Amino acid sequence: LELWLTVLHNTAKPYDALLNLLPRIPPLLENGTDNLRTVVYIIQAYVLLCPTNVTDSVGPTVVSVCADMYSELADEGRLMILRLVETWLKAGPPNTPQVLEKLLLTVMEAVHTGEDYPVLMSL
């Protein structure tokens, strides 16, 4: 995973070989939180490199997995997800808010119930 992330950080444009790896991201997220930091950084790198490809291909699945695991994450994991959302909203195509809707609603619910307010304020 670290090698994958390093390649993304040193790539100027999205090559087909890198785009072919996109479908491998959701299963990595579903495997648990052991590699969450690296997987989130990989997603962020893809969002910055080719936002439309990510949003249209694996976006809905990534959002669904992140929303489902959000309540189980520690504060550090939630912060990583929130930073991913922020990056995605800034760099993503116009349909990004619709793709992120499930995750945004999950975050807003956590803020409304008071469980996420301190985490959100640390951004």
CSV table of N, CA and C in Angstrom, one decimal:
chain,number,residue,atom,x,y,z
A,1,LEU,N,0.8,-1.2,0.0
A,1,LEU,CA,0.0,0.0,0.0
A,1,LEU,C,0.9,1.3,0.0
A,2,GLU,N,1.9,1.2,0.8
A,2,GLU,CA,2.8,2.4,0.8
A,2,GLU,C,3.4,2.7,-0.6
A,3,LEU,N,3.8,1.6,-1.3
A,3,LEU,CA,4.4,1.8,-2.6
A,3,LEU,C,3.3,2.4,-3.6
A,4,TRP,N,2.1,1.9,-3.5
A,4,TRP,CA,1.0,2.4,-4.3
A,4,TRP,C,0.8,3.9,-4.0
A,5,LEU,N,0.8,4.3,-2.7
A,5,LEU,CA,0.7,5.7,-2.4
A,5,LEU,C,1.9,6.5,-2.9
A,6,THR,N,3.1,6.0,-2.8
A,6,THR,CA,4.2,6.7,-3.3
A,6,THR,C,4.2,6.9,-4.8
A,7,VAL,N,3.7,5.9,-5.5
A,7,VAL,CA,3.6,6.1,-6.9
A,7,VAL,C,2.6,7.2,-7.3
A,8,LEU,N,1.5,7.2,-6.6
A,8,LEU,CA,0.5,8.2,-6.8
A,8,LEU,C,1.0,9.6,-6.5
A,9,HIS,N,1.8,9.7,-5.4
A,9,HIS,CA,2.3,11.0,-5.1
A,9,HIS,C,3.3,11.5,-6.1
A,10,ASN,N,3.9,10.6,-6.8
A,10,ASN,CA,4.9,11.0,-7.8
A,10,ASN,C,4.5,10.9,-9.3
A,11,THR,N,3.2,10.9,-9.4
A,11,THR,CA,2.6,10.8,-10.8
A,11,THR,C,1.9,12.1,-11.1
A,12,ALA,N,2.2,12.5,-12.4
A,12,ALA,CA,1.7,13.8,-12.8
A,12,ALA,C,0.3,13.7,-13.5
A,13,LYS,N,0.0,12.5,-14.1
A,13,LYS,CA,-1.3,12.3,-14.7
A,13,LYS,C,-1.7,10.8,-14.5
A,14,PRO,N,-3.0,10.6,-14.6
A,14,PRO,CA,-3.5,9.3,-14.3
A,14,PRO,C,-3.3,8.3,-15.4
A,15,TYR,N,-2.4,7.4,-15.3
A,15,TYR,CA,-2.1,6.4,-16.3
A,15,TYR,C,-3.1,5.3,-16.1
A,16,ASP,N,-3.4,4.6,-17.2
A,16,ASP,CA,-4.3,3.5,-17.2
A,16,ASP,C,-4.0,2.4,-16.2
A,17,ALA,N,-2.8,2.1,-16.0
A,17,ALA,CA,-2.4,1.1,-15.0
A,17,ALA,C,-2.9,1.5,-13.6
A,18,LEU,N,-2.8,2.8,-13.3
A,18,LEU,CA,-3.2,3.3,-12.0
A,18,LEU,C,-4.7,3.3,-11.9
A,19,LEU,N,-5.4,3.7,-13.0
A,19,LEU,CA,-6.8,3.7,-13.0
A,19,LEU,C,-7.4,2.3,-12.8
A,20,ASN,N,-6.7,1.3,-13.4
A,20,ASN,CA,-7.2,0.0,-13.2
A,20,ASN,C,-7.1,-0.5,-11.8
A,21,LEU,N,-6.4,0.1,-10.9
A,21,LEU,CA,-6.3,-0.2,-9.5
A,21,LEU,C,-7.5,0.3,-8.7
A,22,LEU,N,-8.2,1.3,-9.2
A,22,LEU,CA,-9.3,1.9,-8.5
A,22,LEU,C,-10.3,0.9,-7.9
A,23,PRO,N,-10.7,-0.1,-8.6
A,23,PRO,CA,-11.7,-1.0,-8.1
A,23,PRO,C,-11.2,-1.8,-6.9
A,24,ARG,N,-9.9,-1.8,-6.6
A,24,ARG,CA,-9.4,-2.5,-5.5
A,24,ARG,C,-9.5,-1.7,-4.2
A,25,ILE,N,-9.9,-0.5,-4.2
A,25,ILE,CA,-9.9,0.4,-3.0
A,25,ILE,C,-11.1,0.0,-2.1
A,26,PRO,N,-12.3,-0.2,-2.6
A,26,PRO,CA,-13.4,-0.5,-1.7
A,26,PRO,C,-13.2,-1.8,-0.8
A,27,PRO,N,-12.6,-2.9,-1.5
A,27,PRO,CA,-12.4,-4.1,-0.6
A,27,PRO,C,-11.3,-3.8,0.5
A,28,LEU,N,-10.4,-2.9,0.2
A,28,LEU,CA,-9.4,-2.6,1.2
A,28,LEU,C,-10.0,-1.9,2.4
A,29,LEU,N,-11.0,-1.0,2.1
A,29,LEU,CA,-11.7,-0.3,3.2
A,29,LEU,C,-12.5,-1.3,4.0
A,30,GLU,N,-13.1,-2.2,3.3
A,30,GLU,CA,-14.0,-3.2,3.9
A,30,GLU,C,-13.3,-4.1,4.9
A,31,ASN,N,-12.0,-4.3,4.6
A,31,ASN,CA,-11.2,-5.2,5.4
A,31,ASN,C,-10.9,-4.7,6.9
A,32,GLY,N,-11.3,-3.5,7.2
A,32,GLY,CA,-11.2,-3.1,8.6
A,32,GLY,C,-10.3,-1.8,8.6
A,33,THR,N,-9.9,-1.5,9.8
A,33,THR,CA,-9.2,-0.2,10.0
A,33,THR,C,-7.7,-0.4,10.1
A,34,ASP,N,-7.2,-1.6,9.9
A,34,ASP,CA,-5.7,-1.8,10.1
A,34,ASP,C,-4.9,-0.9,9.2
A,35,ASN,N,-5.4,-0.7,7.9
A,35,ASN,CA,-4.7,0.1,6.9
A,35,ASN,C,-5.5,1.4,6.6
A,36,LEU,N,-6.4,1.8,7.4
A,36,LEU,CA,-7.3,2.9,7.1
A,36,LEU,C,-6.5,4.1,6.7
A,37,ARG,N,-5.5,4.5,7.4
A,37,ARG,CA,-4.8,5.7,7.1
A,37,ARG,C,-4.2,5.7,5.7
A,38,THR,N,-3.5,4.6,5.4
A,38,THR,CA,-2.9,4.5,4.1
A,38,THR,C,-4.0,4.5,3.0
A,39,VAL,N,-5.0,3.8,3.2
A,39,VAL,CA,-6.1,3.7,2.2
A,39,VAL,C,-6.8,5.0,2.0
A,40,VAL,N,-7.0,5.8,3.0
A,40,VAL,CA,-7.6,7.1,2.9
A,40,VAL,C,-6.6,8.0,2.2
A,41,TYR,N,-5.4,7.9,2.4
A,41,TYR,CA,-4.4,8.8,1.7
A,41,TYR,C,-4.3,8.4,0.2
A,42,ILE,N,-4.5,7.1,-0.1
A,42,ILE,CA,-4.5,6.7,-1.5
A,42,ILE,C,-5.8,7.3,-2.2
A,43,ILE,N,-6.9,7.2,-1.5
A,43,ILE,CA,-8.1,7.8,-2.1
A,43,ILE,C,-7.9,9.3,-2.3
A,44,GLN,N,-7.4,10.0,-1.3
A,44,GLN,CA,-7.1,11.4,-1.4
A,44,GLN,C,-6.2,11.7,-2.6
A,45,ALA,N,-5.2,10.9,-2.8
A,45,ALA,CA,-4.3,11.1,-3.9
A,45,ALA,C,-5.0,10.9,-5.2
A,46,TYR,N,-5.8,9.9,-5.3
A,46,TYR,CA,-6.6,9.7,-6.5
A,46,TYR,C,-7.6,10.9,-6.8
A,47,VAL,N,-8.2,11.4,-5.7
A,47,VAL,CA,-9.2,12.5,-5.8
A,47,VAL,C,-8.5,13.7,-6.4
A,48,LEU,N,-7.2,13.9,-5.9
A,48,LEU,CA,-6.5,15.1,-6.5
A,48,LEU,C,-6.0,14.8,-7.9
A,49,LEU,N,-5.6,13.6,-8.2
A,49,LEU,CA,-5.1,13.3,-9.5
A,49,LEU,C,-6.2,13.2,-10.6
A,50,CYS,N,-7.3,12.5,-10.3
A,50,CYS,CA,-8.3,12.3,-11.3
A,50,CYS,C,-9.7,12.3,-10.6
A,51,PRO,N,-10.2,13.4,-10.1
A,51,PRO,CA,-11.4,13.5,-9.3
A,51,PRO,C,-12.6,12.9,-10.0
A,52,THR,N,-12.8,13.1,-11.2
A,52,THR,CA,-14.0,12.6,-11.9
A,52,THR,C,-14.0,11.1,-12.0
A,53,ASN,N,-12.8,10.5,-12.3
A,53,ASN,CA,-12.7,9.1,-12.4
A,53,ASN,C,-13.1,8.4,-11.0
A,54,VAL,N,-12.5,9.0,-10.0
A,54,VAL,CA,-12.8,8.4,-8.6
A,54,VAL,C,-14.3,8.6,-8.3
A,55,THR,N,-14.8,9.7,-8.5
A,55,THR,CA,-16.2,10.0,-8.1
A,55,THR,C,-17.2,9.1,-8.9
A,56,ASP,N,-16.9,9.0,-10.1
A,56,ASP,CA,-17.8,8.2,-11.0
A,56,ASP,C,-17.7,6.7,-10.8
A,57,SER,N,-16.4,6.2,-10.6
A,57,SER,CA,-16.2,4.8,-10.6
A,57,SER,C,-16.4,4.2,-9.2
A,58,VAL,N,-15.6,4.5,-8.3
A,58,VAL,CA,-15.7,3.9,-6.9
A,58,VAL,C,-16.3,4.8,-5.9
A,59,GLY,N,-16.6,6.0,-6.2
A,59,GLY,CA,-17.1,7.0,-5.3
A,59,GLY,C,-18.2,6.5,-4.4
A,60,PRO,N,-19.3,6.1,-5.0
A,60,PRO,CA,-20.5,5.6,-4.2
A,60,PRO,C,-20.1,4.5,-3.3
A,61,THR,N,-19.3,3.5,-3.7
A,61,THR,CA,-19.0,2.4,-2.9
A,61,THR,C,-18.1,2.9,-1.7
A,62,VAL,N,-17.1,3.7,-2.0
A,62,VAL,CA,-16.2,4.2,-1.0
A,62,VAL,C,-17.0,5.0,0.1
A,63,VAL,N,-17.9,5.8,-0.4
A,63,VAL,CA,-18.8,6.6,0.5
A,63,VAL,C,-19.6,5.7,1.4
A,64,SER,N,-20.2,4.7,0.8
A,64,SER,CA,-21.0,3.8,1.6
A,64,SER,C,-20.2,3.0,2.7
A,65,VAL,N,-19.1,2.6,2.3
A,65,VAL,CA,-18.2,1.9,3.3
A,65,VAL,C,-17.8,2.8,4.4
A,66,CYS,N,-17.4,4.0,4.0
A,66,CYS,CA,-16.9,5.0,5.0
A,66,CYS,C,-18.1,5.4,6.0
A,67,ALA,N,-19.3,5.6,5.4
A,67,ALA,CA,-20.4,5.9,6.2
A,67,ALA,C,-20.8,4.8,7.2
A,68,ASP,N,-20.7,3.5,6.7
A,68,ASP,CA,-21.0,2.4,7.5
A,68,ASP,C,-20.0,2.2,8.7
A,69,MET,N,-18.8,2.5,8.4
A,69,MET,CA,-17.8,2.3,9.5
A,69,MET,C,-17.6,3.5,10.4
A,70,TYR,N,-18.1,4.7,10.0
A,70,TYR,CA,-17.9,5.9,10.7
A,70,TYR,C,-18.1,5.9,12.2
A,71,SER,N,-19.3,5.3,12.5
A,71,SER,CA,-19.6,5.3,14.0
A,71,SER,C,-18.7,4.4,14.8
A,72,GLU,N,-18.1,3.5,14.2
A,72,GLU,CA,-17.2,2.6,14.9
A,72,GLU,C,-15.7,3.1,15.0
A,73,LEU,N,-15.4,4.2,14.3
A,73,LEU,CA,-14.1,4.7,14.3
A,73,LEU,C,-13.7,5.5,15.5
A,74,ALA,N,-12.5,5.5,15.9
A,74,ALA,CA,-12.0,6.3,16.9
A,74,ALA,C,-11.9,7.8,16.3
A,75,ASP,N,-11.6,8.7,17.2
A,75,ASP,CA,-11.5,10.1,16.7
A,75,ASP,C,-10.5,10.3,15.6
A,76,GLU,N,-9.4,9.7,15.6
A,76,GLU,CA,-8.4,9.8,14.6
A,76,GLU,C,-8.9,9.3,13.2
A,77,GLY,N,-9.6,8.2,13.2
A,77,GLY,CA,-10.2,7.7,12.0
A,77,GLY,C,-11.3,8.6,11.5
A,78,ARG,N,-12.1,9.2,12.3
A,78,ARG,CA,-13.1,10.1,11.9
A,78,ARG,C,-12.5,11.4,11.3
A,79,LEU,N,-11.4,11.8,11.9
A,79,LEU,CA,-10.7,13.0,11.3
A,79,LEU,C,-10.2,12.7,9.9
A,80,MET,N,-9.6,11.5,9.7
A,80,MET,CA,-9.1,11.1,8.4
A,80,MET,C,-10.3,11.1,7.4
A,81,ILE,N,-11.4,10.6,7.8
A,81,ILE,CA,-12.6,10.6,6.9
A,81,ILE,C,-13.1,12.0,6.6
A,82,LEU,N,-13.1,12.8,7.6
A,82,LEU,CA,-13.5,14.2,7.4
A,82,LEU,C,-12.6,15.0,6.5
A,83,ARG,N,-11.3,14.7,6.6
A,83,ARG,CA,-10.3,15.4,5.8
A,83,ARG,C,-10.5,14.9,4.3
A,84,LEU,N,-10.8,13.6,4.2
A,84,LEU,CA,-11.0,13.1,2.8
A,84,LEU,C,-12.3,13.8,2.2
A,85,VAL,N,-13.3,13.9,3.0
A,85,VAL,CA,-14.5,14.6,2.5
A,85,VAL,C,-14.2,16.0,2.1
A,86,GLU,N,-13.4,16.7,2.9
A,86,GLU,CA,-13.0,18.1,2.6
A,86,GLU,C,-12.3,18.2,1.3
A,87,THR,N,-11.3,17.3,1.1
A,87,THR,CA,-10.5,17.3,-0.1
A,87,THR,C,-11.4,17.0,-1.3
A,88,TRP,N,-12.3,16.0,-1.1
A,88,TRP,CA,-13.2,15.6,-2.2
A,88,TRP,C,-14.1,16.7,-2.6
A,89,LEU,N,-14.6,17.4,-1.6
A,89,LEU,CA,-15.5,18.5,-2.0
A,89,LEU,C,-14.8,19.6,-2.7
A,90,LYS,N,-13.6,19.9,-2.3
A,90,LYS,CA,-12.8,21.0,-3.0
A,90,LYS,C,-12.3,20.6,-4.4
A,91,ALA,N,-11.9,19.4,-4.6
A,91,ALA,CA,-11.3,19.0,-5.8
A,91,ALA,C,-12.3,18.2,-6.8
A,92,GLY,N,-13.4,17.7,-6.2
A,92,GLY,CA,-14.3,16.9,-7.0
A,92,GLY,C,-15.1,17.6,-8.1
A,93,PRO,N,-15.7,16.8,-8.9
A,93,PRO,CA,-16.6,17.4,-10.0
A,93,PRO,C,-17.9,17.9,-9.4
A,94,PRO,N,-18.7,18.6,-10.2
A,94,PRO,CA,-19.9,19.2,-9.6
A,94,PRO,C,-20.9,18.2,-9.0
A,95,ASN,N,-20.8,16.9,-9.3
A,95,ASN,CA,-21.8,16.0,-8.7
A,95,ASN,C,-21.2,15.4,-7.4
A,96,THR,N,-20.1,15.9,-6.9
A,96,THR,CA,-19.5,15.4,-5.7
A,96,THR,C,-20.5,15.4,-4.4
A,97,PRO,N,-21.1,16.5,-4.2
A,97,PRO,CA,-22.0,16.5,-3.0
A,97,PRO,C,-23.1,15.4,-3.1
A,98,GLN,N,-23.6,15.1,-4.3
A,98,GLN,CA,-24.6,14.0,-4.4
A,98,GLN,C,-24.0,12.7,-4.1
A,99,VAL,N,-22.8,12.5,-4.5
A,99,VAL,CA,-22.1,11.2,-4.3
A,99,VAL,C,-21.8,11.0,-2.8
A,100,LEU,N,-21.4,12.1,-2.2
A,100,LEU,CA,-21.0,12.1,-0.8
A,100,LEU,C,-22.2,12.2,0.2
A,101,GLU,N,-23.4,12.3,-0.3
A,101,GLU,CA,-24.5,12.5,0.5
A,101,GLU,C,-24.7,11.6,1.7
A,102,LYS,N,-24.5,10.3,1.5
A,102,LYS,CA,-24.7,9.4,2.6
A,102,LYS,C,-23.7,9.6,3.7
A,103,LEU,N,-22.5,9.9,3.4
A,103,LEU,CA,-21.4,10.1,4.4
A,103,LEU,C,-21.7,11.5,5.0
A,104,LEU,N,-22.0,12.5,4.3
A,104,LEU,CA,-22.3,13.8,4.9
A,104,LEU,C,-23.5,13.7,5.9
A,105,LEU,N,-24.5,13.0,5.5
A,105,LEU,CA,-25.6,12.8,6.5
A,105,LEU,C,-25.2,12.1,7.7
A,106,THR,N,-24.3,11.1,7.6
A,106,THR,CA,-23.8,10.4,8.8
A,106,THR,C,-23.0,11.3,9.7
A,107,VAL,N,-22.2,12.1,9.1
A,107,VAL,CA,-21.4,13.1,9.9
A,107,VAL,C,-22.3,14.1,10.5
A,108,MET,N,-23.3,14.6,9.8
A,108,MET,CA,-24.2,15.6,10.4
A,108,MET,C,-25.0,15.0,11.5
A,109,GLU,N,-25.4,13.8,11.4
A,109,GLU,CA,-26.1,13.1,12.5
A,109,GLU,C,-25.2,13.0,13.7
A,110,ALA,N,-23.9,12.7,13.5
A,110,ALA,CA,-23.0,12.5,14.7
A,110,ALA,C,-22.8,13.9,15.3
A,111,VAL,N,-22.7,15.0,14.5
A,111,VAL,CA,-22.6,16.3,15.1
A,111,VAL,C,-23.8,16.7,15.8
A,112,HIS,N,-25.0,16.4,15.3
A,112,HIS,CA,-26.3,16.7,15.9
A,112,HIS,C,-26.5,16.0,17.2
A,113,THR,N,-26.0,14.8,17.3
A,113,THR,CA,-26.2,14.1,18.6
A,113,THR,C,-25.1,14.4,19.6
A,114,GLY,N,-24.1,15.2,19.1
A,114,GLY,CA,-23.1,15.7,20.0
A,114,GLY,C,-21.9,14.8,20.1
A,115,GLU,N,-21.9,13.6,19.5
A,115,GLU,CA,-20.7,12.7,19.6
A,115,GLU,C,-19.6,13.2,18.7
A,116,ASP,N,-19.8,14.0,17.7
A,116,ASP,CA,-18.7,14.4,16.8
A,116,ASP,C,-18.3,15.8,16.9
A,117,TYR,N,-18.9,16.6,17.8
A,117,TYR,CA,-18.6,18.0,17.8
A,117,TYR,C,-17.1,18.3,18.1
A,118,PRO,N,-16.5,17.7,19.1
A,118,PRO,CA,-15.1,18.0,19.4
A,118,PRO,C,-14.2,17.5,18.2
A,119,VAL,N,-14.5,16.4,17.5
A,119,VAL,CA,-13.7,16.0,16.4
A,119,VAL,C,-13.8,17.0,15.3
A,120,LEU,N,-15.0,17.4,15.0
A,120,LEU,CA,-15.2,18.4,13.9
A,120,LEU,C,-14.5,19.7,14.2
A,121,MET,N,-14.5,20.1,15.4
A,121,MET,CA,-13.8,21.4,15.8
A,121,MET,C,-12.3,21.3,15.7
A,122,SER,N,-11.7,20.1,15.7
A,122,SER,CA,-10.3,20.0,15.7
A,122,SER,C,-9.8,20.0,14.2
A,123,LEU,N,-10.7,20.1,13.3
A,123,LEU,CA,-10.3,20.3,11.9
A,123,LEU,C,-9.7,21.6,11.8
